C-alpha positions as YAML, in Angstrom:
chain: A
units: angstrom
residues:
- id: 1
  name: ASN
  ca: [153.97, 117.77, 68.75]
- id: 2
  name: LYS
  ca: [154.54, 114.05, 67.88]
- id: 3
  name: PHE
  ca: [154.41, 114.67, 64.29]
- id: 4
  name: SER
  ca: [157.20, 117.34, 64.62]
- id: 5
  name: ALA
  ca: [159.21, 114.67, 66.83]
- id: 6
  name: ASP
  ca: [158.70, 112.18, 64.12]
- id: 7
  name: LEU
  ca: [160.15, 114.49, 61.59]
- id: 8
  name: GLU
  ca: [163.34, 115.06, 63.94]
- id: 9
  name: THR
  ca: [163.68, 111.50, 64.42]
- id: 10
  name: ILE
  ca: [163.72, 110.85, 60.58]
- id: 11
  name: LEU
  ca: [166.54, 113.57, 60.36]
- id: 12
  name: ASN
  ca: [168.35, 112.07, 63.18]
- id: 13
  name: GLU
  ca: [168.45, 108.81, 61.47]
- id: 14
  name: TYR
  ca: [169.82, 110.56, 58.27]
- id: 15
  name: GLY
  ca: [172.57, 112.03, 60.40]
- id: 16
  name: ASN
  ca: [173.47, 108.66, 61.70]
- id: 17
  name: ARG
  ca: [174.31, 107.66, 58.20]
- id: 18
  name: GLY
  ca: [176.54, 110.58, 57.37]
- id: 19
  name: TYR
  ca: [173.83, 112.71, 55.60]
- id: 20
  name: LEU
  ca: [174.48, 115.81, 57.83]
- id: 21
  name: GLU
  ca: [173.00, 118.24, 55.50]
- id: 22
  name: SER
  ca: [169.47, 116.30, 55.03]
- id: 23
  name: ASN
  ca: [166.43, 118.49, 55.35]
- id: 24
  name: ILE
  ca: [162.64, 117.91, 55.00]
- id: 25
  name: SER
  ca: [161.79, 120.25, 52.50]
- id: 26
  name: GLY
  ca: [157.79, 119.62, 52.68]
- id: 27
  name: THR
  ca: [155.21, 117.14, 53.82]
- id: 28
  name: ASP
  ca: [151.77, 116.54, 52.22]
- id: 29
  name: MET
  ca: [148.89, 115.10, 53.73]
- id: 30
  name: ALA
  ca: [145.86, 113.64, 51.75]
- id: 31
  name: PHE
  ca: [142.69, 112.96, 53.51]
- id: 32
  name: SER
  ca: [140.18, 110.17, 52.74]
- id: 33
  name: GLU
  ca: [136.88, 111.21, 51.81]
- id: 34
  name: ASN
  ca: [135.14, 110.20, 55.07]
- id: 35
  name: GLY
  ca: [138.15, 111.82, 56.79]
- id: 36
  name: LYS
  ca: [138.98, 108.82, 58.91]
- id: 37
  name: ARG
  ca: [142.62, 108.36, 57.19]
- id: 38
  name: VAL
  ca: [145.24, 110.24, 55.96]
- id: 39
  name: ASP
  ca: [148.30, 109.49, 53.78]
- id: 40
  name: ILE
  ca: [151.40, 111.64, 54.47]
- id: 41
  name: THR
  ca: [154.01, 112.01, 52.13]
- id: 42
  name: ILE
  ca: [157.42, 113.49, 53.39]
- id: 43
  name: HIS
  ca: [159.77, 114.93, 50.85]
- id: 44
  name: VAL
  ca: [163.43, 114.61, 52.15]
- id: 45
  name: ASP
  ca: [166.52, 116.33, 50.49]
- id: 46
  name: GLU
  ca: [169.23, 113.89, 51.49]
- id: 47
  name: GLY
  ca: [172.24, 115.75, 50.74]
- id: 48
  name: PRO
  ca: [175.71, 114.16, 50.62]
- id: 49
  name: GLN
  ca: [177.11, 111.47, 52.80]
- id: 50
  name: TYR
  ca: [180.10, 112.57, 54.81]
- id: 51
  name: THR
  ca: [183.08, 110.64, 55.93]
- id: 52
  name: VAL
  ca: [185.50, 111.41, 58.66]
- id: 53
  name: GLU
  ca: [188.77, 112.89, 57.73]
- id: 54
  name: THR
  ca: [190.27, 113.82, 60.66]
- id: 55
  name: LEU
  ca: [189.82, 113.33, 64.68]
- id: 56
  name: ASP
  ca: [191.52, 115.29, 67.22]
- id: 57
  name: ILE
  ca: [191.42, 115.93, 71.08]
- id: 58
  name: GLY
  ca: [191.61, 119.63, 72.04]
- id: 59
  name: ARG
  ca: [192.61, 120.95, 75.38]
- id: 60
  name: ASN
  ca: [193.23, 117.90, 77.22]
- id: 61
  name: VAL
  ca: [196.29, 118.00, 79.98]
- id: 62
  name: VAL
  ca: [195.54, 115.22, 82.35]
- id: 63
  name: PHE
  ca: [195.49, 112.37, 79.72]
- id: 64
  name: ASP
  ca: [196.94, 112.01, 76.36]
- id: 65
  name: ASP
  ca: [195.08, 111.62, 72.94]
- id: 66
  name: ASP
  ca: [195.74, 107.81, 72.49]
- id: 67
  name: GLU
  ca: [194.23, 107.44, 76.22]
- id: 68
  name: LEU
  ca: [191.17, 109.28, 75.39]
- id: 69
  name: LEU
  ca: [190.61, 107.66, 71.78]
- id: 70
  name: THR
  ca: [190.53, 104.14, 73.29]
- id: 71
  name: GLY
  ca: [187.08, 102.82, 72.62]
- id: 72
  name: ILE
  ca: [186.09, 105.67, 70.36]
- id: 73
  name: GLU
  ca: [183.74, 104.29, 67.56]
- id: 74
  name: VAL
  ca: [183.52, 106.59, 64.76]
- id: 75
  name: LEU
  ca: [187.16, 106.91, 63.15]
- id: 76
  name: PRO
  ca: [188.88, 108.63, 60.39]
- id: 77
  name: GLY
  ca: [187.87, 106.86, 57.27]
- id: 78
  name: GLY
  ca: [184.40, 105.71, 58.41]
- id: 79
  name: THR
  ca: [180.97, 107.50, 57.77]
- id: 80
  name: HIS
  ca: [180.00, 110.11, 60.14]
- id: 81
  name: ASP
  ca: [177.68, 109.03, 62.44]
- id: 82
  name: LYS
  ca: [176.33, 111.93, 64.33]
- id: 83
  name: GLY
  ca: [174.44, 110.35, 67.05]
- id: 84
  name: GLN
  ca: [177.71, 107.66, 67.69]
- id: 85
  name: VAL
  ca: [179.86, 111.19, 67.79]
- id: 86
  name: ALA
  ca: [177.87, 112.28, 70.59]
- id: 87
  name: GLU
  ca: [178.06, 109.00, 72.39]
- id: 88
  name: ASP
  ca: [181.85, 108.84, 72.08]
- id: 89
  name: ALA
  ca: [181.90, 112.37, 73.64]
- id: 90
  name: GLU
  ca: [179.91, 111.19, 76.56]
- id: 91
  name: ALA
  ca: [182.35, 108.14, 76.79]
- id: 92
  name: ILE
  ca: [185.32, 110.50, 76.96]
- id: 93
  name: GLU
  ca: [183.37, 112.52, 79.58]
- id: 94
  name: GLN
  ca: [182.51, 109.74, 81.61]
- id: 95
  name: GLY
  ca: [186.15, 108.47, 81.59]
- id: 96
  name: TYR
  ca: [187.13, 111.92, 83.11]
- id: 97
  name: GLN
  ca: [184.08, 111.87, 85.64]
- id: 98
  name: ASP
  ca: [185.21, 108.26, 86.81]
- id: 99
  name: SER
  ca: [188.81, 109.36, 87.36]
- id: 100
  name: GLY
  ca: [187.78, 112.02, 89.67]
- id: 101
  name: TYR
  ca: [187.06, 114.97, 87.35]
- id: 102
  name: ILE
  ca: [183.61, 115.26, 87.98]
- id: 103
  name: ASP
  ca: [183.16, 118.43, 86.21]
- id: 104
  name: ALA
  ca: [184.65, 117.64, 82.95]
- id: 105
  name: VAL
  ca: [182.71, 118.66, 79.86]
- id: 106
  name: VAL
  ca: [183.41, 117.17, 76.35]
- id: 107
  name: THR
  ca: [182.00, 118.88, 73.50]
- id: 108
  name: PRO
  ca: [182.52, 117.72, 69.73]
- id: 109
  name: GLN
  ca: [183.21, 120.49, 67.27]
- id: 110
  name: ILE
  ca: [182.37, 119.61, 63.97]
- id: 111
  name: SER
  ca: [183.68, 120.95, 60.63]
- id: 112
  name: LEU
  ca: [182.38, 120.25, 57.12]
- id: 113
  name: ASP
  ca: [184.84, 119.89, 54.04]
- id: 114
  name: ARG
  ca: [181.99, 120.26, 51.59]
- id: 115
  name: ASP
  ca: [184.04, 120.08, 48.46]
- id: 116
  name: HIS
  ca: [185.53, 116.64, 49.43]
- id: 117
  name: LYS
  ca: [182.46, 115.42, 51.39]
- id: 118
  name: THR
  ca: [184.33, 114.76, 54.76]
- id: 119
  name: THR
  ca: [184.44, 115.96, 58.18]
- id: 120
  name: HIS
  ca: [186.97, 117.37, 60.93]
- id: 121
  name: ILE
  ca: [186.08, 116.38, 64.56]
- id: 122
  name: VAL
  ca: [187.89, 117.95, 67.66]
- id: 123
  name: TYR
  ca: [186.62, 116.77, 70.88]
- id: 124
  name: ASP
  ca: [187.09, 120.06, 72.82]
- id: 125
  name: ILE
  ca: [187.56, 119.06, 76.58]
- id: 126
  name: ASP
  ca: [187.04, 121.32, 79.82]
- id: 127
  name: GLU
  ca: [188.74, 119.33, 82.27]
- id: 128
  name: GLY
  ca: [187.93, 120.76, 85.38]
- id: 129
  name: ASP
  ca: [189.51, 119.88, 88.85]
- id: 130
  name: LEU
  ca: [190.11, 116.71, 90.34]
- id: 131
  name: LYS
  ca: [187.96, 116.02, 93.23]
- id: 132
  name: TYR
  ca: [188.25, 114.41, 96.60]
- id: 133
  name: VAL
  ca: [185.35, 112.74, 98.85]
- id: 134
  name: ARG
  ca: [185.14, 114.64, 102.02]
- id: 135
  name: GLU
  ca: [182.45, 112.93, 103.59]
- id: 136
  name: ILE
  ca: [179.47, 110.32, 103.08]
- id: 137
  name: ARG
  ca: [176.02, 110.92, 104.22]
- id: 138
  name: ILE
  ca: [173.22, 108.70, 104.29]
- id: 139
  name: THR
  ca: [169.81, 109.45, 104.59]
- id: 140
  name: GLY
  ca: [166.31, 107.45, 104.30]
- id: 141
  name: ASN
  ca: [167.43, 104.72, 106.68]
- id: 142
  name: ASP
  ca: [164.96, 104.92, 109.38]
- id: 143
  name: VAL
  ca: [165.48, 101.25, 110.67]
- id: 144
  name: THR
  ca: [168.81, 100.17, 108.97]
- id: 145
  name: LYS
  ca: [171.78, 101.29, 110.44]
- id: 146
  name: ASP
  ca: [174.30, 103.53, 108.68]
- id: 147
  name: GLU
  ca: [177.09, 100.97, 108.89]
- id: 148
  name: ILE
  ca: [174.92, 98.47, 106.71]
- id: 149
  name: VAL
  ca: [175.41, 101.01, 103.92]
- id: 150
  name: ARG
  ca: [178.89, 102.05, 104.84]
- id: 151
  name: ARG
  ca: [180.42, 98.78, 104.49]
- id: 152
  name: GLN
  ca: [179.27, 98.32, 100.90]
- id: 153
  name: MET
  ca: [180.78, 101.46, 99.89]
- id: 154
  name: LEU
  ca: [184.16, 101.19, 97.85]
- id: 155
  name: LEU
  ca: [185.04, 104.70, 98.45]
- id: 156
  name: ILE
  ca: [186.17, 106.24, 102.01]
- id: 157
  name: PRO
  ca: [186.27, 110.08, 102.93]
- id: 158
  name: GLY
  ca: [189.68, 111.56, 101.75]
- id: 159
  name: GLU
  ca: [190.36, 109.24, 98.68]
- id: 160
  name: ARG
  ca: [189.83, 110.78, 94.88]
- id: 161
  name: TYR
  ca: [186.37, 110.45, 93.63]
- id: 162
  name: ASP
  ca: [185.88, 107.26, 91.16]
- id: 163
  name: GLY
  ca: [182.84, 107.09, 89.17]
- id: 164
  name: ALA
  ca: [183.15, 103.59, 88.75]
- id: 165
  name: ALA
  ca: [183.32, 102.75, 92.39]
- id: 166
  name: VAL
  ca: [180.49, 104.86, 92.99]
- id: 167
  name: ASP
  ca: [178.44, 102.90, 90.37]
- id: 168
  name: GLU
  ca: [179.61, 99.49, 91.77]
- id: 169
  name: SER
  ca: [179.04, 100.75, 95.55]
- id: 170
  name: GLU
  ca: [175.29, 101.54, 94.40]
- id: 171
  name: ARG
  ca: [174.97, 97.97, 93.02]
- id: 172
  name: ARG
  ca: [176.60, 96.48, 96.33]
- id: 173
  name: VAL
  ca: [174.10, 98.45, 98.55]
- id: 174
  name: ASN
  ca: [170.98, 97.40, 96.27]
- id: 175
  name: ASN
  ca: [172.27, 93.82, 96.48]
- id: 176
  name: THR
  ca: [171.79, 93.85, 100.20]
- id: 177
  name: ARG
  ca: [168.07, 93.67, 99.53]
- id: 178
  name: PHE
  ca: [167.45, 95.90, 102.72]
- id: 179
  name: PHE
  ca: [166.36, 98.80, 100.41]
- id: 180
  name: ASP
  ca: [163.66, 99.16, 97.36]
- id: 181
  name: LYS
  ca: [165.63, 102.17, 96.01]
- id: 182
  name: VAL
  ca: [169.08, 103.31, 96.46]
- id: 183
  name: ARG
  ca: [170.53, 106.80, 94.59]
- id: 184
  name: ILE
  ca: [174.10, 108.05, 95.13]
- id: 185
  name: THR
  ca: [174.26, 111.83, 94.05]
- id: 186
  name: LEU
  ca: [177.06, 114.33, 94.72]
- id: 187
  name: ASP
  ca: [177.09, 117.48, 96.73]
- id: 188
  name: GLU
  ca: [179.42, 120.48, 96.54]
- id: 189
  name: THR
  ca: [181.38, 121.83, 99.36]
- id: 190
  name: ASP
  ca: [182.70, 125.05, 100.14]
- id: 191
  name: ASP
  ca: [186.22, 123.50, 99.37]
- id: 192
  name: GLU
  ca: [186.55, 123.15, 95.47]
- id: 193
  name: LEU
  ca: [188.73, 120.04, 95.99]
- id: 194
  name: PHE
  ca: [186.30, 118.22, 97.74]
- id: 195
  name: THR
  ca: [182.67, 116.88, 97.11]
- id: 196
  name: ASP
  ca: [180.32, 114.94, 99.42]
- id: 197
  name: LEU
  ca: [178.38, 111.81, 98.76]
- id: 198
  name: LEU
  ca: [174.86, 111.66, 99.30]
- id: 199
  name: VAL
  ca: [173.73, 108.12, 99.59]
- id: 200
  name: ASN
  ca: [169.56, 108.13, 99.78]
- id: 201
  name: VAL
  ca: [167.95, 104.76, 100.24]
- id: 202
  name: GLU
  ca: [164.39, 103.66, 100.53]
- id: 203
  name: GLU
  ca: [163.64, 100.79, 103.18]
- id: 204
  name: GLY
  ca: [161.81, 97.93, 101.68]
- id: 205
  name: LYS
  ca: [158.89, 96.29, 103.88]
- id: 206
  name: THR
  ca: [160.36, 94.30, 106.44]
...
């Protein structure tokens, strides 16, 4: 329910400030005599604040550690921001996907040193395989010719998949103003080296 979600939000905020072991020990509700108002007291055990001691990358072959850690915001010596660590993992994952490794998965593994109030972060990486574009299929364009869409695409069949190029292609198709909606998705093929691009458009009113 909404109250449980609110409590989770409170704990997440503590986690973002390094209080990784915070918990809500209880809640009290006091209703007014007419029952129209309630005062809520939330009891929080904050626990210690953690800082990051070490940061490592695990199982990376394609890119070296320095390349993957470029742009990471939570660094050794800083407060362990739980939410930002998750975003940093997503940024590493996005970098892989933009480079053609569309199945890459990055999982932050966190260990706590309770004696020193520090953490050790390892971004565990399952790189997956490099993918290439087999074909680009366009749907939803009952009036507009395929070529209008294809000439906005920055990828062509046979090229390495590039997530950034896909995002820019989607923006370019949108900017033609022929369509109300544009969505580019991936479709697996029977060849593990290739993926298809599906460009679905919703034509605007003429």
